């Protein structure tokens, strides 16, 4: 596949449909000297946590190169840019605004707006200030209220510069990967912690939505959830039940409270010490009205009946074909996910906030001919189109990622960008996937 094509009558080819690219603060900014430490700084400094022993101190040096990066974004002909605010860059130890950090974002947003690029701002993309983690982080209910204070201050400071706010990116990753299995910062391990962290993050989301309704009523305000659709490995009842449990634990746990003000039914089967402490009124706070739902999708997983006592399911290896990070390529699951969510819940407009692939890129004569990534985008964009044709109100799509960056526990080993970054020279080179994405957008 050398081009990304959609059906000629696709609603995605309307100028009303938003095409964008996405990044996150810790993954690209660098500029560590001008912000407080965050949990990912600490995690990176811990032996054995990052595959290549790297860190985010420089990353893509976007903190210093933001003006040329805006020109780069403009050159791709996208409608929108999804970025995140670094909480430790804009808030001081005593909870006040850091003027230098705020100026970085107001300058960036002003630059994007001057070029007519819509700004989609994520208020939390995993980089919790370390001093709050030292007080318990997301296991401490008070962190939800600290988050609301941060949102109140920064949204007032950003004024009317922002087209759309997301309270959180991928609460599953923060809670489960960070506080249950410990493969992401802050690296806490224990089944008794994951649901508690998740509840406080969702509570923070609800509190943040209330602040956004007050401070920024004219922006599109919502949340971005990641989904890994769960399929049974066979048609046996035991495997189907296992896949359902996995779906409740991994996916529904984060969306059902938003729309139904309750957790999935499997909460009743958890050990008491693994259940979150839910206070009166919590679920009503969490279930604030949303202007949009962001959906992140990369892959699916298959499940079989549990092989160990006390477990609900067994997660199986990714099937083939796989991306360079080892995730199965299965576009059909994206369509099925979107249609099933639309059936199950009364959804607001949906944006695909992240979708993309790490591939083993090779540069030859200054060109990265990443045909595998182009094929991935072609198939997944058509999967989105299929969901729209089945009645799902999807209004935008963001490619992950604008540029190669710090890929969390993988360090700099995996490249998701449609733009290549040379981490020594910081030179940006648009890959052929970037050119193909631009060509699709430009033909509307």
GROMACS .gro file of C-alpha atoms in nm:
model
  444
    1UNK     CA    1   0.000   0.000   0.000
    2UNK     CA    2   0.156   0.330  -0.111
    3UNK     CA    3  -0.146   0.555  -0.048
    4UNK     CA    4  -0.427   0.594   0.206
    5UNK     CA    5  -0.764   0.582   0.034
    6UNK     CA    6  -1.122   0.611   0.155
    7UNK     CA    7  -1.447   0.551  -0.037
    8UNK     CA    8  -1.534   0.855  -0.249
    9UNK     CA    9  -1.860   0.906  -0.058
   10UNK     CA   10  -1.698   0.876   0.287
   11UNK     CA   11  -1.814   1.133   0.544
   12UNK     CA   12  -1.451   1.147   0.651
   13UNK     CA   13  -1.373   1.330   0.326
   14UNK     CA   14  -1.603   1.616   0.426
   15UNK     CA   15  -1.427   1.936   0.541
   16UNK     CA   16  -1.631   1.903   0.863
   17UNK     CA   17  -1.435   1.593   0.963
   18UNK     CA   18  -1.126   1.677   1.173
   19UNK     CA   19  -0.791   1.519   1.087
   20UNK     CA   20  -0.505   1.575   1.328
   21UNK     CA   21  -0.180   1.454   1.479
   22UNK     CA   22  -0.110   1.392   1.847
   23UNK     CA   23   0.175   1.408   2.100
   24UNK     CA   24   0.222   1.421   2.478
   25UNK     CA   25   0.429   1.654   2.692
   26UNK     CA   26   0.673   1.414   2.860
   27UNK     CA   27   0.729   1.224   2.537
   28UNK     CA   28   0.849   1.521   2.331
   29UNK     CA   29   0.920   1.833   2.536
   30UNK     CA   30   1.242   1.788   2.728
   31UNK     CA   31   1.309   2.120   2.906
   32UNK     CA   32   1.331   1.938   3.237
   33UNK     CA   33   1.524   2.225   3.398
   34UNK     CA   34   1.216   2.450   3.381
   35UNK     CA   35   0.965   2.226   3.555
   36UNK     CA   36   0.916   2.021   3.870
   37UNK     CA   37   1.013   1.652   3.870
   38UNK     CA   38   0.735   1.409   3.773
   39UNK     CA   39   0.678   1.039   3.834
   40UNK     CA   40   0.830   0.952   3.496
   41UNK     CA   41   1.156   1.128   3.583
   42UNK     CA   42   1.178   0.911   3.895
   43UNK     CA   43   1.077   0.596   3.707
   44UNK     CA   44   1.340   0.659   3.437
   45UNK     CA   45   1.607   0.701   3.706
   46UNK     CA   46   1.522   0.359   3.851
   47UNK     CA   47   1.741   0.076   3.719
   48UNK     CA   48   1.573  -0.168   3.484
   49UNK     CA   49   1.251   0.024   3.425
   50UNK     CA   50   1.321   0.168   3.077
   51UNK     CA   51   1.427  -0.075   2.802
   52UNK     CA   52   1.717   0.139   2.676
   53UNK     CA   53   1.790   0.312   3.010
   54UNK     CA   54   1.688   0.646   2.858
   55UNK     CA   55   1.484   0.935   3.000
   56UNK     CA   56   1.277   1.235   2.896
   57UNK     CA   57   1.526   1.509   2.985
   58UNK     CA   58   1.568   1.612   2.621
   59UNK     CA   59   1.331   1.385   2.423
   60UNK     CA   60   1.250   1.572   2.097
   61UNK     CA   61   1.351   1.908   2.251
   62UNK     CA   62   1.008   2.042   2.157
   63UNK     CA   63   1.038   2.285   2.450
   64UNK     CA   64   1.300   2.474   2.247
   65UNK     CA   65   1.197   2.374   1.893
   66UNK     CA   66   0.822   2.436   1.921
   67UNK     CA   67   0.814   2.708   1.656
   68UNK     CA   68   0.964   2.485   1.388
   69UNK     CA   69   0.735   2.204   1.506
   70UNK     CA   70   0.431   2.426   1.446
   71UNK     CA   71   0.557   2.483   1.091
   72UNK     CA   72   0.599   2.107   1.058
   73UNK     CA   73   0.240   2.046   1.173
   74UNK     CA   74   0.113   2.308   0.929
   75UNK     CA   75   0.309   2.143   0.644
   76UNK     CA   76   0.109   1.821   0.696
   77UNK     CA   77  -0.219   2.006   0.618
   78UNK     CA   78  -0.389   1.874   0.933
   79UNK     CA   79  -0.688   2.052   1.087
   80UNK     CA   80  -0.588   1.997   1.449
   81UNK     CA   81  -0.307   1.922   1.690
   82UNK     CA   82  -0.356   1.724   2.009
   83UNK     CA   83  -0.102   1.809   2.280
   84UNK     CA   84  -0.086   1.773   2.656
   85UNK     CA   85  -0.008   2.017   2.934
   86UNK     CA   86   0.268   1.916   3.174
   87UNK     CA   87   0.118   1.965   3.520
   88UNK     CA   88   0.467   1.995   3.677
   89UNK     CA   89   0.562   2.264   3.422
   90UNK     CA   90   0.274   2.498   3.501
   91UNK     CA   91   0.224   2.451   3.877
   92UNK     CA   92   0.473   2.529   4.154
   93UNK     CA   93   0.539   2.329   4.470
   94UNK     CA   94   0.300   2.553   4.665
   95UNK     CA   95   0.022   2.505   4.409
   96UNK     CA   96   0.050   2.836   4.223
   97UNK     CA   97   0.093   2.894   3.850
   98UNK     CA   98   0.450   2.892   3.714
   99UNK     CA   99   0.453   3.194   3.478
  100UNK     CA  100   0.737   3.058   3.261
  101UNK     CA  101   0.559   2.727   3.209
  102UNK     CA  102   0.229   2.896   3.134
  103UNK     CA  103   0.398   3.124   2.879
  104UNK     CA  104   0.538   2.822   2.695
  105UNK     CA  105   0.186   2.690   2.639
  106UNK     CA  106   0.019   3.025   2.564
  107UNK     CA  107   0.290   3.098   2.304
  108UNK     CA  108   0.246   2.749   2.156
  109UNK     CA  109  -0.134   2.777   2.145
  110UNK     CA  110  -0.118   3.128   1.998
  111UNK     CA  111   0.118   3.003   1.728
  112UNK     CA  112  -0.114   2.715   1.638
  113UNK     CA  113  -0.423   2.936   1.638
  114UNK     CA  114  -0.249   3.190   1.414
  115UNK     CA  115  -0.214   2.915   1.155
  116UNK     CA  116  -0.577   2.804   1.189
  117UNK     CA  117  -0.485   2.475   1.357
  118UNK     CA  118  -0.745   2.367   1.614
  119UNK     CA  119  -0.596   2.289   1.955
  120UNK     CA  120  -0.702   1.975   2.142
  121UNK     CA  121  -0.546   1.993   2.488
  122UNK     CA  122  -0.509   1.699   2.726
  123UNK     CA  123  -0.480   1.813   3.087
  124UNK     CA  124  -0.323   1.491   3.219
  125UNK     CA  125  -0.110   1.257   3.010
  126UNK     CA  126   0.057   1.056   3.288
  127UNK     CA  127   0.316   1.304   3.423
  128UNK     CA  128   0.201   1.346   3.784
  129UNK     CA  129   0.420   1.585   3.987
  130UNK     CA  130   0.652   1.373   4.200
  131UNK     CA  131   0.575   1.564   4.520
  132UNK     CA  132   0.211   1.454   4.489
  133UNK     CA  133   0.320   1.094   4.436
  134UNK     CA  134   0.525   1.127   4.754
  135UNK     CA  135   0.193   1.193   4.930
  136UNK     CA  136   0.035   0.881   4.782
  137UNK     CA  137  -0.030   0.988   4.424
  138UNK     CA  138  -0.349   0.848   4.275
  139UNK     CA  139  -0.392   0.620   4.579
  140UNK     CA  140  -0.456   0.939   4.779
  141UNK     CA  141  -0.808   1.075   4.731
  142UNK     CA  142  -0.675   1.426   4.790
  143UNK     CA  143  -0.487   1.410   4.458
  144UNK     CA  144  -0.822   1.431   4.276
  145UNK     CA  145  -0.884   1.767   4.443
  146UNK     CA  146  -0.527   1.884   4.373
  147UNK     CA  147  -0.596   1.799   4.009
  148UNK     CA  148  -0.915   2.011   4.010
  149UNK     CA  149  -0.717   2.305   4.153
  150UNK     CA  150  -0.457   2.266   3.877
  151UNK     CA  151  -0.729   2.253   3.610
  152UNK     CA  152  -0.894   2.563   3.753
  153UNK     CA  153  -0.571   2.763   3.741
  154UNK     CA  154  -0.443   2.652   3.401
  155UNK     CA  155  -0.775   2.682   3.216
  156UNK     CA  156  -0.817   3.037   3.344
  157UNK     CA  157  -0.465   3.116   3.226
  158UNK     CA  158  -0.518   2.966   2.879
  159UNK     CA  159  -0.840   3.160   2.829
  160UNK     CA  160  -1.013   3.107   2.495
  161UNK     CA  161  -0.710   2.962   2.316
  162UNK     CA  162  -0.824   2.599   2.338
  163UNK     CA  163  -1.071   2.433   2.101
  164UNK     CA  164  -1.110   2.115   2.309
  165UNK     CA  165  -1.005   1.987   2.651
  166UNK     CA  166  -0.964   1.626   2.758
  167UNK     CA  167  -0.941   1.580   3.134
  168UNK     CA  168  -0.733   1.261   3.111
  169UNK     CA  169  -0.560   1.041   2.859
  170UNK     CA  170  -0.602   0.666   2.915
  171UNK     CA  171  -0.688   0.628   3.286
  172UNK     CA  172  -0.642   0.251   3.240
  173UNK     CA  173  -0.271   0.300   3.177
  174UNK     CA  174  -0.220   0.529   3.475
  175UNK     CA  175  -0.414   0.302   3.712
  176UNK     CA  176  -0.347  -0.053   3.593
  177UNK     CA  177   0.000  -0.018   3.441
  178UNK     CA  178   0.116   0.232   3.704
  179UNK     CA  179  -0.045   0.111   4.026
  180UNK     CA  180  -0.134  -0.256   3.972
  181UNK     CA  181   0.130  -0.429   3.759
  182UNK     CA  182   0.391  -0.155   3.790
  183UNK     CA  183   0.532  -0.151   3.436
  184UNK     CA  184   0.466   0.225   3.409
  185UNK     CA  185   0.537   0.506   3.655
  186UNK     CA  186   0.516   0.518   3.949
  187UNK     CA  187   0.581   0.142   3.939
  188UNK     CA  188   0.352   0.039   4.226
  189UNK     CA  189   0.263  -0.332   4.221
  190UNK     CA  190  -0.042  -0.486   4.386
  191UNK     CA  191  -0.391  -0.597   4.288
  192UNK     CA  192  -0.525  -0.404   4.585
  193UNK     CA  193  -0.410  -0.072   4.435
  194UNK     CA  194  -0.527  -0.061   4.073
  195UNK     CA  195  -0.902  -0.008   4.127
  196UNK     CA  196  -0.837   0.247   4.400
  197UNK     CA  197  -0.612   0.454   4.175
  198UNK     CA  198  -0.867   0.422   3.894
  199UNK     CA  199  -1.148   0.552   4.115
  200UNK     CA  200  -0.952   0.858   4.222
  201UNK     CA  201  -0.856   0.932   3.860
  202UNK     CA  202  -1.220   0.905   3.751
  203UNK     CA  203  -1.322   1.123   4.046
  204UNK     CA  204  -1.061   1.377   3.933
  205UNK     CA  205  -1.207   1.361   3.583
  206UNK     CA  206  -1.554   1.446   3.716
  207UNK     CA  207  -1.421   1.730   3.930
  208UNK     CA  208  -1.221   1.855   3.631
  209UNK     CA  209  -1.528   1.848   3.406
  210UNK     CA  210  -1.712   2.069   3.657
  211UNK     CA  211  -1.423   2.318   3.642
  212UNK     CA  212  -1.427   2.311   3.261
  213UNK     CA  213  -1.802   2.371   3.254
  214UNK     CA  214  -1.738   2.685   3.461
  215UNK     CA  215  -1.412   2.814   3.312
  216UNK     CA  216  -1.433   2.699   2.949
  217UNK     CA  217  -1.799   2.635   2.856
  218UNK     CA  218  -1.742   2.705   2.487
  219UNK     CA  219  -1.470   2.441   2.433
  220UNK     CA  220  -1.541   2.074   2.358
  221UNK     CA  221  -1.481   1.908   2.693
  222UNK     CA  222  -1.443   1.534   2.747
  223UNK     CA  223  -1.204   1.248   2.823
  224UNK     CA  224  -0.986   1.010   2.622
  225UNK     CA  225  -1.007   0.637   2.699
  226UNK     CA  226  -0.802   0.357   2.548
  227UNK     CA  227  -0.969   0.031   2.451
  228UNK     CA  228  -0.820  -0.310   2.386
  229UNK     CA  229  -1.111  -0.523   2.261
  230UNK     CA  230  -1.120  -0.864   2.429
  231UNK     CA  231  -1.193  -1.173   2.220
  232UNK     CA  232  -1.240  -1.533   2.339
  233UNK     CA  233  -0.973  -1.768   2.203
  234UNK     CA  234  -1.241  -2.033   2.130
  235UNK     CA  235  -1.621  -2.051   2.123
  236UNK     CA  236  -1.632  -2.233   2.457
  237UNK     CA  237  -1.848  -2.080   2.729
  238UNK     CA  238  -1.549  -2.067   2.963
  239UNK     CA  239  -1.339  -1.865   2.717
  240UNK     CA  240  -1.631  -1.634   2.637
  241UNK     CA  241  -1.681  -1.567   3.008
  242UNK     CA  242  -1.309  -1.500   3.047
  243UNK     CA  243  -1.314  -1.249   2.760
  244UNK     CA  244  -1.617  -1.078   2.915
  245UNK     CA  245  -1.440  -1.048   3.250
  246UNK     CA  246  -1.132  -0.907   3.077
  247UNK     CA  247  -1.347  -0.654   2.892
  248UNK     CA  248  -1.510  -0.544   3.218
  249UNK     CA  249  -1.175  -0.514   3.396
  250UNK     CA  250  -0.978  -0.344   3.118
  251UNK     CA  251  -1.233  -0.147   2.914
  252UNK     CA  252  -1.577  -0.113   3.071
  253UNK     CA  253  -1.432  -0.021   3.412
  254UNK     CA  254  -1.340   0.322   3.273
  255UNK     CA  255  -1.638   0.398   3.048
  256UNK     CA  256  -1.937   0.257   3.238
  257UNK     CA  257  -1.900   0.502   3.531
  258UNK     CA  258  -1.903   0.794   3.284
  259UNK     CA  259  -2.239   0.703   3.133
  260UNK     CA  260  -2.409   0.471   3.385
  261UNK     CA  261  -2.265   0.613   3.710
  262UNK     CA  262  -2.168   0.261   3.817
  263UNK     CA  263  -1.884   0.012   3.784
  264UNK     CA  264  -1.920  -0.316   3.592
  265UNK     CA  265  -2.095  -0.598   3.775
  266UNK     CA  266  -1.771  -0.789   3.836
  267UNK     CA  267  -1.689  -0.537   4.111
  268UNK     CA  268  -1.901  -0.761   4.335
  269UNK     CA  269  -1.663  -1.052   4.272
  270UNK     CA  270  -1.344  -0.870   4.366
  271UNK     CA  271  -1.178  -0.929   4.701
  272UNK     CA  272  -1.282  -0.662   4.949
  273UNK     CA  273  -0.929  -0.522   4.972
  274UNK     CA  274  -0.925  -0.473   4.592
  275UNK     CA  275  -1.243  -0.265   4.576
  276UNK     CA  276  -1.223   0.114   4.563
  277UNK     CA  277  -1.363   0.321   4.847
  278UNK     CA  278  -1.667   0.491   4.691
  279UNK     CA  279  -1.810   0.778   4.894
  280UNK     CA  280  -2.163   0.911   4.863
  281UNK     CA  281  -2.191   1.131   4.556
  282UNK     CA  282  -1.872   1.004   4.389
  283UNK     CA  283  -2.046   0.830   4.099
  284UNK     CA  284  -2.261   1.135   4.026
  285UNK     CA  285  -1.947   1.351   4.012
  286UNK     CA  286  -1.781   1.104   3.774
  287UNK     CA  287  -2.082   1.089   3.540
  288UNK     CA  288  -2.063   1.452   3.424
  289UNK     CA  289  -2.208   1.524   3.077
  290UNK     CA  290  -1.943   1.496   2.804
  291UNK     CA  291  -1.915   1.704   2.486
  292UNK     CA  292  -1.709   1.426   2.329
  293UNK     CA  293  -1.549   1.089   2.399
  294UNK     CA  294  -1.195   1.028   2.279
  295UNK     CA  295  -1.118   0.668   2.179
  296UNK     CA  296  -0.761   0.538   2.151
  297UNK     CA  297  -0.714   0.208   1.968
  298UNK     CA  298  -0.403   0.011   1.873
  299UNK     CA  299  -0.474  -0.361   1.899
  300UNK     CA  300  -0.694  -0.637   2.042
  301UNK     CA  301  -0.619  -0.930   2.273
  302UNK     CA  302  -0.754  -1.284   2.309
  303UNK     CA  303  -0.841  -1.460   2.632
  304UNK     CA  304  -0.903  -1.808   2.764
  305UNK     CA  305  -1.041  -1.944   3.089
  306UNK     CA  306  -0.822  -1.871   3.393
  307UNK     CA  307  -0.537  -2.115   3.449
  308UNK     CA  308  -0.480  -2.006   3.810
  309UNK     CA  309  -0.717  -2.006   4.106
  310UNK     CA  310  -0.844  -1.661   4.194
  311UNK     CA  311  -0.798  -1.524   3.842
  312UNK     CA  312  -1.080  -1.419   3.608
  313UNK     CA  313  -0.904  -1.483   3.277
  314UNK     CA  314  -0.580  -1.579   3.103
  315UNK     CA  315  -0.442  -1.324   2.858
  316UNK     CA  316  -0.284  -1.490   2.555
  317UNK     CA  317   0.006  -1.380   2.334
  318UNK     CA  318  -0.064  -1.130   2.058
  319UNK     CA  319  -0.154  -1.297   1.731
  320UNK     CA  320   0.009  -1.213   1.397
  321UNK     CA  321   0.063  -0.994   1.201
  322UNK     CA  322   0.227  -0.764   1.457
  323UNK     CA  323   0.375  -0.416   1.469
  324UNK     CA  324   0.733  -0.354   1.582
  325UNK     CA  325   0.615  -0.320   1.943
  326UNK     CA  326   0.460  -0.667   1.921
  327UNK     CA  327   0.091  -0.574   1.898
  328UNK     CA  328  -0.143  -0.761   1.664
  329UNK     CA  329  -0.269  -0.564   1.363
  330UNK     CA  330  -0.644  -0.622   1.357
  331UNK     CA  331  -0.839  -0.326   1.212
  332UNK     CA  332  -1.176  -0.504   1.224
  333UNK     CA  333  -1.172  -0.481   1.604
  334UNK     CA  334  -1.178  -0.102   1.579
  335UNK     CA  335  -1.505  -0.109   1.385
  336UNK     CA  336  -1.654  -0.369   1.618
  337UNK     CA  337  -1.543  -0.171   1.926
  338UNK     CA  338  -1.698   0.155   1.806
  339UNK     CA  339  -2.026  -0.009   1.706
  340UNK     CA  340  -2.050  -0.200   2.035
  341UNK     CA  341  -1.983   0.112   2.246
  342UNK     CA  342  -2.244   0.301   2.046
  343UNK     CA  343  -2.494   0.021   2.113
  344UNK     CA  344  -2.413  -0.006   2.481
  345UNK     CA  345  -2.399   0.363   2.574
  346UNK     CA  346  -2.558   0.692   2.472
  347UNK     CA  347  -2.236   0.835   2.332
  348UNK     CA  348  -2.157   1.197   2.259
  349UNK     CA  349  -1.963   1.269   1.938
  350UNK     CA  350  -1.654   1.046   1.919
  351UNK     CA  351  -1.300   1.138   1.819
  352UNK     CA  352  -1.036   0.875   1.748
  353UNK     CA  353  -0.777   1.050   1.964
  354UNK     CA  354  -0.493   0.804   1.896
  355UNK     CA  355  -0.430   0.536   1.637
  356UNK     CA  356  -0.101   0.436   1.481
  357UNK     CA  357   0.181   0.186   1.471
  358UNK     CA  358   0.544   0.139   1.569
  359UNK     CA  359   0.728   0.001   1.267
  360UNK     CA  360   1.095  -0.089   1.206
  361UNK     CA  361   1.168   0.218   0.994
  362UNK     CA  362   1.469   0.232   0.763
  363UNK     CA  363   1.606   0.553   0.615
  364UNK     CA  364   1.757   0.514   0.269
  365UNK     CA  365   1.892   0.817   0.082
  366UNK     CA  366   1.706   1.045   0.323
  367UNK     CA  367   1.371   0.870   0.263
  368UNK     CA  368   1.167   0.655   0.504
  369UNK     CA  369   0.941   0.445   0.284
  370UNK     CA  370   0.727   0.299   0.564
  371UNK     CA  371   0.479   0.109   0.351
  372UNK     CA  372   0.378  -0.107   0.649
  373UNK     CA  373   0.264   0.202   0.842
  374UNK     CA  374   0.080   0.340   0.538
  375UNK     CA  375  -0.103   0.007   0.511
  376UNK     CA  376  -0.187   0.023   0.883
  377UNK     CA  377  -0.336   0.372   0.848
  378UNK     CA  378  -0.525   0.281   0.530
  379UNK     CA  379  -0.692  -0.019   0.694
  380UNK     CA  380  -0.770   0.154   1.024
  381UNK     CA  381  -0.910   0.469   0.865
  382UNK     CA  382  -1.136   0.248   0.658
  383UNK     CA  383  -1.235   0.066   0.978
  384UNK     CA  384  -1.340   0.404   1.121
  385UNK     CA  385  -1.536   0.473   0.803
  386UNK     CA  386  -1.713   0.137   0.841
  387UNK     CA  387  -1.820   0.235   1.194
  388UNK     CA  388  -1.953   0.570   1.069
  389UNK     CA  389  -2.155   0.386   0.804
  390UNK     CA  390  -2.301   0.172   1.086
  391UNK     CA  391  -2.427   0.482   1.265
  392UNK     CA  392  -2.146   0.588   1.501
  393UNK     CA  393  -2.105   0.968   1.521
  394UNK     CA  394  -1.729   1.001   1.471
  395UNK     CA  395  -1.610   1.354   1.404
  396UNK     CA  396  -1.233   1.331   1.399
  397UNK     CA  397  -0.920   1.117   1.378
  398UNK     CA  398  -0.572   1.182   1.519
  399UNK     CA  399  -0.266   0.994   1.401
  400UNK     CA  400  -0.032   0.878   1.677
  401UNK     CA  401   0.214   1.019   1.657
  402UNK     CA  402   0.326   1.341   1.496
  403UNK     CA  403   0.687   1.242   1.554
  404UNK     CA  404   0.900   0.964   1.698
  405UNK     CA  405   0.938   1.020   2.071
  406UNK     CA  406   1.001   0.874   2.416
  407UNK     CA  407   0.783   0.563   2.411
  408UNK     CA  408   0.749   0.522   2.790
  409UNK     CA  409   0.892   0.190   2.915
  410UNK     CA  410   1.034   0.121   2.566
  411UNK     CA  411   1.243   0.439   2.573
  412UNK     CA  412   1.347   0.548   2.222
  413UNK     CA  413   1.351   0.196   2.075
  414UNK     CA  414   1.005   0.210   1.917
  415UNK     CA  415   0.908   0.467   1.656
  416UNK     CA  416   0.540   0.562   1.614
  417UNK     CA  417   0.589   0.889   1.428
  418UNK     CA  418   0.480   0.989   1.079
  419UNK     CA  419   0.784   1.215   1.115
  420UNK     CA  420   1.127   1.068   1.195
  421UNK     CA  421   1.336   1.231   1.469
  422UNK     CA  422   1.713   1.198   1.477
  423UNK     CA  423   1.765   1.215   1.854
  424UNK     CA  424   2.127   1.333   1.816
  425UNK     CA  425   2.069   1.621   1.572
  426UNK     CA  426   1.694   1.670   1.641
  427UNK     CA  427   1.638   1.679   1.265
  428UNK     CA  428   1.279   1.602   1.162
  429UNK     CA  429   1.213   1.408   0.841
  430UNK     CA  430   0.859   1.344   0.717
  431UNK     CA  431   0.815   0.973   0.646
  432UNK     CA  432   0.622   0.851   0.344
  433UNK     CA  433   0.334   0.774   0.583
  434UNK     CA  434   0.329   1.145   0.669
  435UNK     CA  435   0.318   1.234   0.300
  436UNK     CA  436   0.038   0.979   0.246
  437UNK     CA  437  -0.161   1.119   0.539
  438UNK     CA  438  -0.122   1.471   0.402
  439UNK     CA  439  -0.231   1.355   0.054
  440UNK     CA  440  -0.550   1.202   0.199
  441UNK     CA  441  -0.633   1.517   0.397
  442UNK     CA  442  -0.554   1.747   0.105
  443UNK     CA  443  -0.793   1.575  -0.138
  444UNK     CA  444  -1.105   1.666   0.062
   0.00000   0.00000   0.00000
